[in-house]
Amino acid sequence: MQFAHLFIAIVVLLPFVSSGFAQDVTILDHGGSVQSVAFSPVDNSIVASAGGHNTIKLWNLREKTVKTLTGHKEKVNSVAFSPDSRLLVSGSEDSTLKIWDISQWQNIDTREPITIQMPFPVHTVVFHPDGQMLATSGRHAKLLDINNQAEVATLQHDNWVWTVAFSSDGRYLATDDGVETTVKVWDIQRLGW
């Protein structure tokens, strides 16, 4: 009997709850396919979108402005803000990784190609929680030191790596093994970081 009352309450309240969510939508037109979006971890009125037209757009929802960052030669697959939101990193089908200074709206570093042996697309980019290292996915996963612009490690996979994610404490990196059904978890400290 209690289940019946709960069910009736949900059915009665659901239209009111869902209609409230539908009305609070802001639509941002990237101007092409969107592959990735990211919010600034410091200012939730700043949103980055990336994808078609080889561009990144930085939206300021509070001021209702947008800046377009250009420089990639092919579709941009991924964007991520540094923990302090001073930097934005982007990875592209053109095999490059670009680091952008958000305050100046300009590219301050380009790694091309990110994979030395052959130029492979960069699928995902993420910042380490301390903001001093990046992880990328593509043919393999890579760890890159932001300060000295050096590669820390290449994490070998048998297949393409599509996603990478750091643990909240930054000690571990999880990577997928492409078409396989496995996830690999790497201890960053053991890799020399």
Tab-separated table of C-alpha atoms in Angstrom:
chain	number	residue	atom	x	y	z
A	1	MET	CA	0.000	0.000	0.000
A	2	GLN	CA	2.862	2.414	0.761
A	3	PHE	CA	4.324	1.693	-2.665
A	4	ALA	CA	1.041	2.724	-4.304
A	5	HIS	CA	1.057	6.074	-2.465
A	6	LEU	CA	4.674	6.696	-3.445
A	7	PHE	CA	3.918	5.846	-7.071
A	8	ILE	CA	0.938	8.242	-7.134
A	9	ALA	CA	3.056	11.019	-5.566
A	10	ILE	CA	5.777	10.559	-8.182
A	11	VAL	CA	3.277	10.560	-11.051
A	12	VAL	CA	1.630	13.748	-9.738
A	13	LEU	CA	4.894	15.631	-9.022
A	14	LEU	CA	6.950	14.525	-12.043
A	15	PRO	CA	5.415	16.994	-14.544
A	16	PHE	CA	6.132	19.914	-12.185
A	17	VAL	CA	9.750	18.863	-11.609
A	18	SER	CA	10.548	18.091	-15.253
A	19	SER	CA	8.920	21.287	-16.556
A	20	GLY	CA	11.128	23.316	-14.210
A	21	PHE	CA	14.260	21.783	-15.722
A	22	ALA	CA	13.131	22.288	-19.307
A	23	GLN	CA	12.761	26.055	-18.855
A	24	ASP	CA	16.321	26.710	-17.600
A	25	VAL	CA	18.233	26.056	-20.828
A	26	THR	CA	20.869	28.203	-22.510
A	27	ILE	CA	21.675	27.222	-26.076
A	28	LEU	CA	25.164	27.953	-27.386
A	29	ASP	CA	25.687	27.527	-31.136
A	30	HIS	CA	29.208	26.223	-31.743
A	31	GLY	CA	28.763	26.412	-35.510
A	32	GLY	CA	29.683	22.804	-36.267
A	33	SER	CA	29.712	19.404	-34.640
A	34	VAL	CA	30.590	19.464	-30.937
A	35	GLN	CA	33.045	16.809	-29.733
A	36	SER	CA	33.795	18.097	-26.237
A	37	VAL	CA	32.582	20.585	-23.633
A	38	ALA	CA	34.156	21.677	-20.348
A	39	PHE	CA	33.296	24.092	-17.550
A	40	SER	CA	35.945	26.197	-15.878
A	41	PRO	CA	36.578	24.711	-12.410
A	42	VAL	CA	36.960	28.245	-11.013
A	43	ASP	CA	34.197	30.202	-12.781
A	44	ASN	CA	31.069	28.269	-13.726
A	45	SER	CA	30.023	31.003	-16.154
A	46	ILE	CA	32.896	29.996	-18.500
A	47	VAL	CA	32.252	27.077	-20.869
A	48	ALA	CA	34.530	25.752	-23.607
A	49	SER	CA	33.225	23.825	-26.610
A	50	ALA	CA	35.278	22.153	-29.306
A	51	GLY	CA	34.713	20.225	-32.489
A	52	GLY	CA	33.849	21.004	-36.075
A	53	HIS	CA	35.329	23.882	-38.044
A	54	ASN	CA	38.605	23.099	-36.191
A	55	THR	CA	37.717	25.634	-33.509
A	56	ILE	CA	37.346	26.064	-29.781
A	57	LYS	CA	34.779	28.490	-28.433
A	58	LEU	CA	35.004	30.060	-24.983
A	59	TRP	CA	31.611	31.191	-23.768
A	60	ASN	CA	31.132	33.660	-20.929
A	61	LEU	CA	27.545	33.066	-19.825
A	62	ARG	CA	27.523	36.001	-17.406
A	63	GLU	CA	28.690	38.569	-19.957
A	64	LYS	CA	27.007	36.799	-22.904
A	65	THR	CA	30.205	36.834	-24.970
A	66	VAL	CA	32.120	34.250	-26.969
A	67	LYS	CA	35.754	34.070	-28.122
A	68	THR	CA	36.875	31.718	-30.884
A	69	LEU	CA	40.300	30.052	-30.674
A	70	THR	CA	41.728	28.875	-33.983
A	71	GLY	CA	44.895	27.088	-35.005
A	72	HIS	CA	44.028	23.401	-35.284
A	73	LYS	CA	43.995	22.077	-38.848
A	74	GLU	CA	41.359	19.398	-38.215
A	75	LYS	CA	38.461	18.669	-35.866
A	76	VAL	CA	39.136	19.336	-32.181
A	77	ASN	CA	38.273	16.206	-30.166
A	78	SER	CA	38.772	17.315	-26.580
A	79	VAL	CA	39.240	20.343	-24.316
A	80	ALA	CA	40.069	20.599	-20.613
A	81	PHE	CA	40.730	23.460	-18.206
A	82	SER	CA	43.657	23.474	-15.788
A	83	PRO	CA	42.553	23.291	-12.117
A	84	ASP	CA	43.184	27.051	-11.720
A	85	SER	CA	41.466	27.805	-15.081
A	86	ARG	CA	44.411	29.843	-16.360
A	87	LEU	CA	45.077	27.310	-19.129
A	88	LEU	CA	42.976	25.333	-21.577
A	89	VAL	CA	44.360	22.314	-23.418
A	90	SER	CA	42.973	20.940	-26.682
A	91	GLY	CA	43.619	17.745	-28.639
A	92	SER	CA	42.801	17.315	-32.307
A	93	GLU	CA	42.519	14.980	-35.278
A	94	ASP	CA	45.532	16.910	-36.655
A	95	SER	CA	47.702	15.018	-34.096
A	96	THR	CA	48.486	18.163	-32.128
A	97	LEU	CA	47.989	19.201	-28.562
A	98	LYS	CA	47.654	22.935	-27.933
A	99	ILE	CA	47.873	24.819	-24.648
A	100	TRP	CA	46.012	28.136	-24.505
A	101	ASP	CA	46.406	31.059	-22.099
A	102	ILE	CA	42.824	31.966	-21.269
A	103	SER	CA	43.561	35.517	-20.084
A	104	GLN	CA	45.308	36.355	-23.388
A	105	TRP	CA	43.097	34.151	-25.618
A	106	GLN	CA	46.181	32.786	-27.350
A	107	ASN	CA	48.066	29.571	-28.012
A	108	ILE	CA	51.223	29.399	-25.868
A	109	ASP	CA	52.433	25.884	-26.744
A	110	THR	CA	51.846	23.346	-29.501
A	111	ARG	CA	53.000	19.738	-29.497
A	112	GLU	CA	53.018	18.323	-32.998
A	113	PRO	CA	52.790	15.536	-33.553
A	114	ILE	CA	51.962	14.308	-30.082
A	115	THR	CA	52.966	10.796	-31.166
A	116	ILE	CA	56.530	10.770	-32.481
A	117	GLN	CA	56.556	7.572	-34.585
A	118	MET	CA	53.476	8.444	-36.635
A	119	PRO	CA	50.993	11.270	-36.327
A	120	PHE	CA	47.909	9.837	-34.631
A	121	PRO	CA	44.853	11.841	-33.582
A	122	VAL	CA	44.545	13.012	-29.984
A	123	HIS	CA	41.202	11.765	-28.624
A	124	THR	CA	41.128	13.006	-25.029
A	125	VAL	CA	43.104	15.488	-22.921
A	126	VAL	CA	42.906	15.924	-19.141
A	127	PHE	CA	44.867	17.863	-16.549
A	128	HIS	CA	46.351	16.181	-13.488
A	129	PRO	CA	44.687	17.578	-10.318
A	130	ASP	CA	47.864	19.536	-9.463
A	131	GLY	CA	47.836	21.192	-12.908
A	132	GLN	CA	51.467	20.249	-13.638
A	133	MET	CA	50.853	17.286	-15.937
A	134	LEU	CA	48.562	16.309	-18.814
A	135	ALA	CA	47.294	12.922	-19.902
A	136	THR	CA	46.300	12.318	-23.511
A	137	SER	CA	44.711	9.416	-25.339
A	138	GLY	CA	45.204	8.307	-28.913
A	139	ARG	CA	47.235	5.401	-30.214
A	140	HIS	CA	48.618	5.135	-26.664
A	141	ALA	CA	48.117	7.145	-23.482
A	142	LYS	CA	50.783	9.752	-22.766
A	143	LEU	CA	51.778	11.774	-19.723
A	144	LEU	CA	53.294	15.198	-20.388
A	145	ASP	CA	54.963	17.594	-17.951
A	146	ILE	CA	53.573	21.114	-18.438
A	147	ASN	CA	56.552	22.992	-16.955
A	148	ASN	CA	59.442	21.520	-18.917
A	149	GLN	CA	57.318	20.450	-21.902
A	150	ALA	CA	58.644	16.897	-21.692
A	151	GLU	CA	57.002	13.534	-22.107
A	152	VAL	CA	56.906	11.733	-18.750
A	153	ALA	CA	55.663	8.361	-20.008
A	154	THR	CA	53.982	6.526	-22.865
A	155	LEU	CA	51.515	3.953	-21.596
A	156	GLN	CA	51.420	1.172	-24.181
A	157	HIS	CA	48.157	-0.396	-25.280
A	158	ASP	CA	47.360	-3.048	-27.857
A	159	ASN	CA	44.491	-0.939	-29.183
A	160	TRP	CA	43.566	2.722	-29.426
A	161	VAL	CA	42.993	4.545	-26.156
A	162	TRP	CA	39.782	6.590	-26.292
A	163	THR	CA	39.552	8.038	-22.776
A	164	VAL	CA	41.787	8.843	-19.808
A	165	ALA	CA	40.909	10.023	-16.290
A	166	PHE	CA	42.908	10.875	-13.169
A	167	SER	CA	41.789	9.884	-9.683
A	168	SER	CA	40.817	12.865	-7.511
A	169	ASP	CA	44.088	12.610	-5.543
A	170	GLY	CA	46.102	12.397	-8.778
A	171	ARG	CA	47.862	9.168	-7.867
A	172	TYR	CA	46.181	6.979	-10.494
A	173	LEU	CA	45.336	7.250	-14.169
A	174	ALA	CA	42.635	5.075	-15.722
A	175	THR	CA	42.766	4.303	-19.448
A	176	ASP	CA	40.516	2.198	-21.649
A	177	ASP	CA	41.869	-0.394	-24.036
A	178	GLY	CA	39.930	0.626	-27.116
A	179	VAL	CA	37.931	-2.253	-28.523
A	180	GLU	CA	38.714	-4.507	-25.568
A	181	THR	CA	36.506	-4.695	-22.497
A	182	THR	CA	39.259	-3.683	-20.098
A	183	VAL	CA	40.301	-0.595	-18.175
A	184	LYS	CA	43.905	-0.192	-17.070
A	185	VAL	CA	44.723	1.701	-13.860
A	186	TRP	CA	48.268	3.064	-13.664
A	187	ASP	CA	50.056	4.166	-10.484
A	188	ILE	CA	51.511	7.560	-11.466
A	189	GLN	CA	54.059	7.499	-8.640
A	190	ARG	CA	55.582	4.331	-10.037
A	191	LEU	CA	55.946	6.031	-13.405
A	192	GLY	CA	58.296	8.576	-11.872
A	193	TRP	CA	55.922	11.444	-11.152
